[in-house]
Short mmCIF file of N, CA and C in Angstrom, two decimals:
data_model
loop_
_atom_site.label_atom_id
_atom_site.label_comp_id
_atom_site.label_asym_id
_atom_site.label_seq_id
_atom_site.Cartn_x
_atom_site.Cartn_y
_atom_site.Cartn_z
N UNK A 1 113.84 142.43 102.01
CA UNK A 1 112.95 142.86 100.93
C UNK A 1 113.29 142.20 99.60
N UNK A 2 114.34 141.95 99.54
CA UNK A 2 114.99 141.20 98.24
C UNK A 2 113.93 139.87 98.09
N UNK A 3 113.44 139.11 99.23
CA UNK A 3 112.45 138.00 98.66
C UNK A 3 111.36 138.53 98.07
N UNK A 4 110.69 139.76 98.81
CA UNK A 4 109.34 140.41 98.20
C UNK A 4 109.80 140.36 96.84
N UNK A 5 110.85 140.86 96.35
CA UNK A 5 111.54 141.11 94.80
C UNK A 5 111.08 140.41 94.10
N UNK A 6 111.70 139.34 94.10
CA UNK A 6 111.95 137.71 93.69
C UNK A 6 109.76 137.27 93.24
N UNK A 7 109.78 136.97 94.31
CA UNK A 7 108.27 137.03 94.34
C UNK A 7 107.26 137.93 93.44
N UNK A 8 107.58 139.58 93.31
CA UNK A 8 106.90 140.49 92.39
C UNK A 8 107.71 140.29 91.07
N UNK A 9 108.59 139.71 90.93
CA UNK A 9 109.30 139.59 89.54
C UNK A 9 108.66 138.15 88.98
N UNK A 10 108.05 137.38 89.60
CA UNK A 10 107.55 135.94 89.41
C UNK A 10 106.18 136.54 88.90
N UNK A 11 105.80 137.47 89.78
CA UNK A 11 104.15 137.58 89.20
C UNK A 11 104.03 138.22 88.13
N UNK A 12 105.28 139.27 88.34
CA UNK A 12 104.80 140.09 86.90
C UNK A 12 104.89 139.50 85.33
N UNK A 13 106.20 138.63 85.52
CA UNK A 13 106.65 137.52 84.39
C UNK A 13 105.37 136.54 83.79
N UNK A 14 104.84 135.79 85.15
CA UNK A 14 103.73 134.94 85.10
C UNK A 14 102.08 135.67 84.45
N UNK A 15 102.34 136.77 85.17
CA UNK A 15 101.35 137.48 84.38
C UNK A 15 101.17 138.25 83.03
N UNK A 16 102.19 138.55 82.68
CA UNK A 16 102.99 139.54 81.25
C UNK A 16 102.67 137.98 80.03
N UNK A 17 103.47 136.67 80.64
CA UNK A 17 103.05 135.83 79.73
C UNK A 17 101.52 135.17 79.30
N UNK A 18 100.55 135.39 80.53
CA UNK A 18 99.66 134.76 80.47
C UNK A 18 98.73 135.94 79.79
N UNK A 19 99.27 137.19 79.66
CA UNK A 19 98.16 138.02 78.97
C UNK A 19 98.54 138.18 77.55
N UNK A 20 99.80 137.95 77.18
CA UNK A 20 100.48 137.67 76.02
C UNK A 20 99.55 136.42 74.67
N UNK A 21 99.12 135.16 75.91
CA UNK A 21 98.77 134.28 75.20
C UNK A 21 97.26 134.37 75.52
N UNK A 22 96.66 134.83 76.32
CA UNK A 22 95.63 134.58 76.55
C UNK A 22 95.00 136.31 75.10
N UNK A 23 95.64 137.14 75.24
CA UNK A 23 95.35 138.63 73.90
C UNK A 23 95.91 137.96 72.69
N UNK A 24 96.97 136.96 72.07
CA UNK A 24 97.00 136.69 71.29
C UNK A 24 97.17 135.22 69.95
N UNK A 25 96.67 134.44 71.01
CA UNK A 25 96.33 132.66 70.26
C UNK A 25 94.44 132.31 71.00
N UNK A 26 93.97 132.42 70.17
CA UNK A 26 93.15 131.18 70.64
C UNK A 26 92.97 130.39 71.64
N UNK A 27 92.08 130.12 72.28
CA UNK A 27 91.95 129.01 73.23
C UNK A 27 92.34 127.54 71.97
N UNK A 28 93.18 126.60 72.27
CA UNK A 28 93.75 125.47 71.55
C UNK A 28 94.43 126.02 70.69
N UNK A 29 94.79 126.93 70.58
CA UNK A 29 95.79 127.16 69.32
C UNK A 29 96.82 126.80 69.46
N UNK A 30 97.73 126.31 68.59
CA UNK A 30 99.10 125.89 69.19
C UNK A 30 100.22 126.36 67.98
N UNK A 31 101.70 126.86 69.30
CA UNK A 31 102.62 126.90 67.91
C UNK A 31 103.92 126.41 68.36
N UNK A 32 104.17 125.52 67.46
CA UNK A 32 105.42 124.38 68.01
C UNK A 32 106.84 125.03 68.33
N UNK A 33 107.45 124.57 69.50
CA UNK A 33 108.64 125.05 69.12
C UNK A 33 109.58 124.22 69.32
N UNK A 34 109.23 123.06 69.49
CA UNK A 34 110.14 122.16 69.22
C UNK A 34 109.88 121.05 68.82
N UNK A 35 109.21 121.12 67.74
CA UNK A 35 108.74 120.03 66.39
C UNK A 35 107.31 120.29 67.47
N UNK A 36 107.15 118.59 67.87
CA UNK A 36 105.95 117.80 68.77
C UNK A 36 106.02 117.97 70.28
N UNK A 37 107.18 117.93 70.45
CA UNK A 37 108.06 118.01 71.89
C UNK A 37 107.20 119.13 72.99
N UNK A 38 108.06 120.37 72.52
CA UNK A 38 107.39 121.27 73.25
C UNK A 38 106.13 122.66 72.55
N UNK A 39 105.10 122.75 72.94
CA UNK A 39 104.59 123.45 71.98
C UNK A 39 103.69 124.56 73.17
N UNK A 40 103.46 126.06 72.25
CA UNK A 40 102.74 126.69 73.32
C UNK A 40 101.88 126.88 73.04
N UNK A 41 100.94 126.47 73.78
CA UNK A 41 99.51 126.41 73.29
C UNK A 41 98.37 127.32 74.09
N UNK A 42 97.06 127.76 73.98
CA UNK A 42 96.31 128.69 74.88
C UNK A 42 95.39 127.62 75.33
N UNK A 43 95.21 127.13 76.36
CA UNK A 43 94.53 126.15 77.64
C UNK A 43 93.98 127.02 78.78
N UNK A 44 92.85 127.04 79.32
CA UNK A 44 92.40 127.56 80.52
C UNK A 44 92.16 126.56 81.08
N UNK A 45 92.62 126.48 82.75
CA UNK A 45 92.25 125.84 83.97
C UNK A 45 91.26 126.22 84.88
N UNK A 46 90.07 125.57 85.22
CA UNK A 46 89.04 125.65 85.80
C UNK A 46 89.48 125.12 87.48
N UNK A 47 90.49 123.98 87.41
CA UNK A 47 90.71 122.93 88.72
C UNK A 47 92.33 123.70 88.81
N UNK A 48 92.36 122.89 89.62
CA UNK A 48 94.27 122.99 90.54
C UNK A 48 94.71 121.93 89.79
N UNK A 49 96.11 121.47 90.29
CA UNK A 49 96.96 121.18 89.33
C UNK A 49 96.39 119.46 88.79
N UNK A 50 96.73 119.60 87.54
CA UNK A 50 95.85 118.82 86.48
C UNK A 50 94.75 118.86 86.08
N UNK A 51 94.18 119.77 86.90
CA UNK A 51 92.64 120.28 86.23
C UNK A 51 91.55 119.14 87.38
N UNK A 52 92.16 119.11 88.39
CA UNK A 52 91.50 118.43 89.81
C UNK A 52 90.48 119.32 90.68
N UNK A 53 89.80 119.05 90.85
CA UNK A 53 88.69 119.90 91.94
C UNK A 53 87.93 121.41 91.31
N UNK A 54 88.41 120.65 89.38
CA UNK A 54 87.12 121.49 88.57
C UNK A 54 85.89 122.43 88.97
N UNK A 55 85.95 123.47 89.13
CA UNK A 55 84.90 124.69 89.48
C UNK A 55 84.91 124.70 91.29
N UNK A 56 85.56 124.81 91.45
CA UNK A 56 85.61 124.95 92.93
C UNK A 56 86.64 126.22 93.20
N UNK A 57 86.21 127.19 92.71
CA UNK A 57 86.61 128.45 93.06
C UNK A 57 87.24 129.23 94.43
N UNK A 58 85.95 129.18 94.94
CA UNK A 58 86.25 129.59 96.23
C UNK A 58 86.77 129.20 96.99
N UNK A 59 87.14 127.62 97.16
CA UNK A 59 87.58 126.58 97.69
C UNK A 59 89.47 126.88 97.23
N UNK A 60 89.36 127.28 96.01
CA UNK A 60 91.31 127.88 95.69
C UNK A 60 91.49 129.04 96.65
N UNK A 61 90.34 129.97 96.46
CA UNK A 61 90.75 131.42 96.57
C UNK A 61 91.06 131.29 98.59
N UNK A 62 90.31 130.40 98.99
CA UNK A 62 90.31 130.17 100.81
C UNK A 62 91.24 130.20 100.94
N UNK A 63 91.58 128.76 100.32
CA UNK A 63 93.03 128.65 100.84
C UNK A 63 94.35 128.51 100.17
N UNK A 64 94.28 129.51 99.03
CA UNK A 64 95.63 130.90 98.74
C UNK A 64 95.54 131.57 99.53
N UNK A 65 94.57 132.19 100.26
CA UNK A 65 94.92 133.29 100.99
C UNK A 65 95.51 132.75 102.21
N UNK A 66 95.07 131.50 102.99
CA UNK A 66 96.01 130.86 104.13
C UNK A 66 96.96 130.85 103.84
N UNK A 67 97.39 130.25 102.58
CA UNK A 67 98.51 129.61 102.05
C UNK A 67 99.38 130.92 101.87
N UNK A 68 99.32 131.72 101.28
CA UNK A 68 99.97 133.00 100.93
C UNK A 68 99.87 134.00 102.21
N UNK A 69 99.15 133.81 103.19
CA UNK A 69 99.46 134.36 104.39
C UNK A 69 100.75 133.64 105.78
N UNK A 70 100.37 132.17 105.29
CA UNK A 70 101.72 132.14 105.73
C UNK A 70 102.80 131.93 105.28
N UNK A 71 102.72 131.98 103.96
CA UNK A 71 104.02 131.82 103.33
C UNK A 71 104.71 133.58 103.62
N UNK A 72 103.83 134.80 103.83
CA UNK A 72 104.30 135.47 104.26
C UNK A 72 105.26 135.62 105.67
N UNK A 73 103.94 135.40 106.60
CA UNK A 73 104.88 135.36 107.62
C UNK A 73 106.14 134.45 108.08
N UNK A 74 106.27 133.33 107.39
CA UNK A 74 107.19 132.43 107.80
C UNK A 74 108.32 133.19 106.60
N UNK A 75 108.84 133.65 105.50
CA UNK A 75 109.18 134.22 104.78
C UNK A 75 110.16 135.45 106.03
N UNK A 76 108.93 136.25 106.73
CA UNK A 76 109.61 136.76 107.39
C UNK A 76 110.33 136.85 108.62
N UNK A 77 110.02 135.60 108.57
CA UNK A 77 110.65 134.55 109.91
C UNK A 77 112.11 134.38 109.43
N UNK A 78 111.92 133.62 108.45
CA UNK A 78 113.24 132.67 107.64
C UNK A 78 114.41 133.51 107.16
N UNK A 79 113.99 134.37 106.56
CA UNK A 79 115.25 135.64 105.83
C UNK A 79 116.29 135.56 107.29
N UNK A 80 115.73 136.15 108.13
CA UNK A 80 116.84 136.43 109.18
C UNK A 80 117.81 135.53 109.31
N UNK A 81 118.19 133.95 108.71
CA UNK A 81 118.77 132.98 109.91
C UNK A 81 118.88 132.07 108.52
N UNK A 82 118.50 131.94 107.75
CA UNK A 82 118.60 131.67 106.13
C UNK A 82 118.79 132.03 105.23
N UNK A 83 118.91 131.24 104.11
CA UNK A 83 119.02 131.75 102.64
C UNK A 83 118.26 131.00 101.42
N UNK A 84 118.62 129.82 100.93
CA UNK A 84 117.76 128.97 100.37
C UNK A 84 116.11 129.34 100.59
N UNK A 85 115.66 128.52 101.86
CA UNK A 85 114.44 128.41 102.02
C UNK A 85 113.72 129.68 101.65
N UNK A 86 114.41 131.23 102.36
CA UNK A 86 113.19 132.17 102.00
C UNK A 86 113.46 132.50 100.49
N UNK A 87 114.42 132.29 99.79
CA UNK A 87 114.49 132.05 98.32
C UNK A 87 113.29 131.08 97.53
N UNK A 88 113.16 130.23 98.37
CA UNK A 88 111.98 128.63 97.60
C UNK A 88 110.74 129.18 98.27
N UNK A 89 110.55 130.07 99.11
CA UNK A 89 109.16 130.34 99.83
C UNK A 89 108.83 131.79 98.93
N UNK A 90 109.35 132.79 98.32
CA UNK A 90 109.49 133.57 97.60
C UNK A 90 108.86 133.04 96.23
N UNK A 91 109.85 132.05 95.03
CA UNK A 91 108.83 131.46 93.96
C UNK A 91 107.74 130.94 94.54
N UNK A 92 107.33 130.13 95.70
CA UNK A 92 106.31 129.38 95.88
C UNK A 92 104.91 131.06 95.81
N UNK A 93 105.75 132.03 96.85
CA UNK A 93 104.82 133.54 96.90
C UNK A 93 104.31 133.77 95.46
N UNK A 94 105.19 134.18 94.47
CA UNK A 94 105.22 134.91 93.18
C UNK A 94 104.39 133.98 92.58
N UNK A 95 104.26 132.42 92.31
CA UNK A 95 103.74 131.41 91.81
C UNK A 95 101.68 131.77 91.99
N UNK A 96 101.86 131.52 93.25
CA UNK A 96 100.77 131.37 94.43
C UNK A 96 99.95 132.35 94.02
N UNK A 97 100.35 133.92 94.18
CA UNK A 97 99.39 134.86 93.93
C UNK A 97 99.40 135.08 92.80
N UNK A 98 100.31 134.99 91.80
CA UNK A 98 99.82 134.72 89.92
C UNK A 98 98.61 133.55 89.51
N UNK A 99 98.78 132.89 89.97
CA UNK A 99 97.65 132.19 89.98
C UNK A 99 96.26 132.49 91.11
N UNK A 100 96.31 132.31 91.93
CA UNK A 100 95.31 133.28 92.99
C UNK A 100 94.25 134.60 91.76
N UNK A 101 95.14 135.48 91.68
CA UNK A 101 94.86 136.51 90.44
C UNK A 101 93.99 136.12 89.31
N UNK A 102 94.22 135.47 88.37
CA UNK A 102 93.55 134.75 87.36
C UNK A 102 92.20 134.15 87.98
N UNK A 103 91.78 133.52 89.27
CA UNK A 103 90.96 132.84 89.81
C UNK A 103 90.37 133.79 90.31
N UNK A 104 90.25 134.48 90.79
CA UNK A 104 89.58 135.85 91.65
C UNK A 104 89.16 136.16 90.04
N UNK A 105 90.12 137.00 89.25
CA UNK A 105 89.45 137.68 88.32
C UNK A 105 88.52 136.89 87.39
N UNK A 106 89.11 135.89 86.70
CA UNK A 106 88.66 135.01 85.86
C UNK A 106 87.79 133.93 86.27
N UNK A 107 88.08 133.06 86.70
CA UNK A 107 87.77 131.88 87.52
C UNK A 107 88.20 130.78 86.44
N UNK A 108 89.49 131.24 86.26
CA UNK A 108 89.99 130.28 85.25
C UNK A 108 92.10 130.36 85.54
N UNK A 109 92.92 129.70 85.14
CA UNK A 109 94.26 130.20 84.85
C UNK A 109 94.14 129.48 84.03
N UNK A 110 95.15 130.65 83.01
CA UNK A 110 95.42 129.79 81.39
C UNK A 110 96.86 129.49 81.73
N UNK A 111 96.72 128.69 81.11
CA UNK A 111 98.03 127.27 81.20
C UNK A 111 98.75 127.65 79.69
N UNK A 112 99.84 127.13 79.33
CA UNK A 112 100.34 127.56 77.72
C UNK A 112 101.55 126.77 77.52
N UNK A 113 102.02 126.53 78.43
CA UNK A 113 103.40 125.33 78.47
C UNK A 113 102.91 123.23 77.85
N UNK A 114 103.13 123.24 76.79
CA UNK A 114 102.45 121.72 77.31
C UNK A 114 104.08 121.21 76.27
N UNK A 115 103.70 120.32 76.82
CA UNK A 115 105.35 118.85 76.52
C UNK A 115 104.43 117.43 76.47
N UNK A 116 105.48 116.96 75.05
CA UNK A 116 104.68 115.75 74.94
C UNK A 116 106.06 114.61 74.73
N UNK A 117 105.68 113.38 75.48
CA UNK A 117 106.64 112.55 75.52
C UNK A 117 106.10 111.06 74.61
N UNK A 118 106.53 111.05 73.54
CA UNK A 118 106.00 110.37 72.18
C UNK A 118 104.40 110.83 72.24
N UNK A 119 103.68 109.43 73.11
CA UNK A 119 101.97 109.59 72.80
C UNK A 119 101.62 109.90 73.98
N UNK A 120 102.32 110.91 75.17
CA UNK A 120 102.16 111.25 76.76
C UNK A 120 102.37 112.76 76.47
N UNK A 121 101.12 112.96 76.36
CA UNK A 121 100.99 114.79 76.62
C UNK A 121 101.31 115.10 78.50
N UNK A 122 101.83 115.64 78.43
CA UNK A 122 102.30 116.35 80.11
C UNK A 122 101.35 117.18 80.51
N UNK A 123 100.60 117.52 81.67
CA UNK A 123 99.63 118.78 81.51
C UNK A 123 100.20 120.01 81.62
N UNK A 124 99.37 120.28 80.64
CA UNK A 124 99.34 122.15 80.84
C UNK A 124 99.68 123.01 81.73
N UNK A 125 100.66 123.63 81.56
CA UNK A 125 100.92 124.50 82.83
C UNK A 125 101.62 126.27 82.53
N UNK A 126 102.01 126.52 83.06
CA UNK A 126 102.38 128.23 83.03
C UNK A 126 103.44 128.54 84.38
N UNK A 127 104.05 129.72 83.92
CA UNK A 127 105.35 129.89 84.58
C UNK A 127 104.62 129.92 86.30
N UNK A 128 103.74 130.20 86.55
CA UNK A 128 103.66 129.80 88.07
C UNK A 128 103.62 129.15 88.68
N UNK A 129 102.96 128.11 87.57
CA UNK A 129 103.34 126.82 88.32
C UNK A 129 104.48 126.12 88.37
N UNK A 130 105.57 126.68 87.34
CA UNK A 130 107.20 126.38 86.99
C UNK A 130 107.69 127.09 88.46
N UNK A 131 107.29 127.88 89.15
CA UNK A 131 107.51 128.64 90.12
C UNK A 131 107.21 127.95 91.26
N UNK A 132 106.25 127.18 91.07
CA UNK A 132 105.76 126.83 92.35
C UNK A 132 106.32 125.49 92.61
N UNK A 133 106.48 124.82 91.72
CA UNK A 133 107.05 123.66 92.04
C UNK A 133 108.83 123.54 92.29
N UNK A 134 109.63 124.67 91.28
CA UNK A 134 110.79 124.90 91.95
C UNK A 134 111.23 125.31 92.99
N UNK A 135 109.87 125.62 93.75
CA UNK A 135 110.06 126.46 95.37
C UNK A 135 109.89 125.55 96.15
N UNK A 136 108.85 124.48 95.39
CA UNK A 136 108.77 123.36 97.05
C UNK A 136 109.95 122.42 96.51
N UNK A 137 110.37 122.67 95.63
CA UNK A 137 111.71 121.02 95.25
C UNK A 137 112.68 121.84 96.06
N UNK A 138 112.87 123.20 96.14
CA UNK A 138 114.09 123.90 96.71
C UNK A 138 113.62 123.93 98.42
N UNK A 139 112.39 124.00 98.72
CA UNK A 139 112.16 123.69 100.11
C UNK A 139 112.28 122.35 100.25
N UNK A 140 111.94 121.25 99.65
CA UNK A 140 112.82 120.09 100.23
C UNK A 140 114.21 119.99 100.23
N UNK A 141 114.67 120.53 99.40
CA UNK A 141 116.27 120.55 99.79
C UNK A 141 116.74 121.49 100.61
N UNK A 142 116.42 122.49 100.81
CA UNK A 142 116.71 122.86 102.05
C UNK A 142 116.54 122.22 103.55
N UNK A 143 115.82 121.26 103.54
CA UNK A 143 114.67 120.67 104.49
C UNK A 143 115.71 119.33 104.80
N UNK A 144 116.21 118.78 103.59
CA UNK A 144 117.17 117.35 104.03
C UNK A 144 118.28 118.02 104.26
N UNK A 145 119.18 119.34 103.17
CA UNK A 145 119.89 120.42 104.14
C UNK A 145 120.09 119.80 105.63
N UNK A 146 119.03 120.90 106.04
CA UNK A 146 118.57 121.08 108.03
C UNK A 146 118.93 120.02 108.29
N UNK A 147 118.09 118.82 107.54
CA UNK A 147 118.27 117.50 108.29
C UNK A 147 119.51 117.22 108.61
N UNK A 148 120.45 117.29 107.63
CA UNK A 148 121.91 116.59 107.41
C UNK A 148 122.84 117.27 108.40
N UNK A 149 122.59 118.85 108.32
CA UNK A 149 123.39 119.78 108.92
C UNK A 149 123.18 119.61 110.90
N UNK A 150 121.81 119.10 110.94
CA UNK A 150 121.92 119.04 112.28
C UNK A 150 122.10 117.62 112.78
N UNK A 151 122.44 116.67 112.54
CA UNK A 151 122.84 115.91 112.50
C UNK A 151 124.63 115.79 112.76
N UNK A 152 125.48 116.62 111.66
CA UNK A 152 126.55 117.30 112.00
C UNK A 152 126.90 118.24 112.58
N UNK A 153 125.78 118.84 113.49
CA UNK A 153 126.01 119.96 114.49
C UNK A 153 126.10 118.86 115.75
N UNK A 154 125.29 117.81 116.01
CA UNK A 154 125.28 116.69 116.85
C UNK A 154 126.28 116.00 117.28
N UNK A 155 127.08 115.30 115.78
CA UNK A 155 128.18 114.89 116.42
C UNK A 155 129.32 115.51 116.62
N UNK A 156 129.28 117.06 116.15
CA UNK A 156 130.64 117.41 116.52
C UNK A 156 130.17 117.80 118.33
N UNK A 157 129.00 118.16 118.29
CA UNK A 157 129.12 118.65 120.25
C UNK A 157 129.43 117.34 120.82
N UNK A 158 128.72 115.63 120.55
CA UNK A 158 129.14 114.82 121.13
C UNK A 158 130.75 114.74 121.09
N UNK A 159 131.37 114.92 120.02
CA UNK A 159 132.79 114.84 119.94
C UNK A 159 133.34 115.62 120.74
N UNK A 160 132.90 117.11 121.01
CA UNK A 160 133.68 117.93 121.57
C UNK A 160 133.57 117.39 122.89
N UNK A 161 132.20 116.88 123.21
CA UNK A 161 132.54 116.49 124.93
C UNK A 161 133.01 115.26 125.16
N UNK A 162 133.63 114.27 124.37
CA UNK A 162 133.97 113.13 124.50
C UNK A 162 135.23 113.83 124.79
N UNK A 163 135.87 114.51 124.05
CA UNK A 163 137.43 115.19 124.19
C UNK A 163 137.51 115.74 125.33
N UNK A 164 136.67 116.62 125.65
CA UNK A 164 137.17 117.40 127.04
C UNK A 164 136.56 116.30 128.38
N UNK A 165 136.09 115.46 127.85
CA UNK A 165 136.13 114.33 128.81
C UNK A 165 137.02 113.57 129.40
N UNK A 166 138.23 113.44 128.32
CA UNK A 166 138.92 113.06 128.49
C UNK A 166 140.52 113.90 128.94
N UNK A 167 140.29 115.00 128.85
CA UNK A 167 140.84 116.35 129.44
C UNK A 167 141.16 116.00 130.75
#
């Protein structure tokens, strides 16, 4: 249950901030907090990430619910026999349905994070999607993990039977 946690502590965060900015700045309003660098600004998203596949609503809401249905069940696959992964499948959960939410209700997520690198604005984004992307960078590392680890589960059995081969 500790991942469900993890996951309802992502949404509530993701959501607490996005009603924060969305009840009190302006759509474009911005207030710096680190000179030019980083600034938080009120942005709504119509598309998925970068503002891709613009007004296609239903087309998110389909498949969050695949997506968040199996991130459930594999979640409750993984806990048993892991640690990492149902940790990175957990933010990817909390991420997933904070955003899901906003699109059902709104048909929008407001974004409020933006970073600018000299004359390279970064896009817009919000803690779910800070969520969502630390869950799949932590599911790839768990993932080359597996890789590496079974690999060294490999050669120690070849080793062990080279030895008692020679027994």
């Amino acid at each position: 249950m500790v991942y469900f946690l993890i996951a309802l502590i992502v949404f509530l965060i993701d959501q607490g901030t996005k009603y924060v900015i969305a009840t009190r700045l302006e759509i474009a309003e911005q207030i710096p907090v680190i000179k030019n660098f980083f600034i938080i600004t009120s942005h709504r998203n119509r598309g998925a990430a970068f503002g891709i596949l613009e007004g296609q609503q239903w087309f998110f809401i389909l498949i969050t619910v695949i997506v968040v249905v199996g991130i459930v069940w594999y979640l409750n696959k993984a806990r048993k026999t892991r640690k990492l992964l149902p940790t990175a499948l957990a933010l990817v959960l909390g991420g997933a349905v904070g955003n899901f939410l906003d699109r059902l209700l709104n048909g929008e997520v407001v974004d409020f994070l933006m970073f600018n690198f000299g004359s390279y604005t970064f896009p817009i984004f919000n803690v779910a999607d800070s969520c969502i992307v630390i869950g799949v960078g932590l599911i790839i590392l768990d993932t080359l993990r597996d890789m590496k680890g079974g690999e060294d589960i490999t050669e120690i059995k070849e080793s062990k039977e080279v030895k008692e081969g020679n027994e």
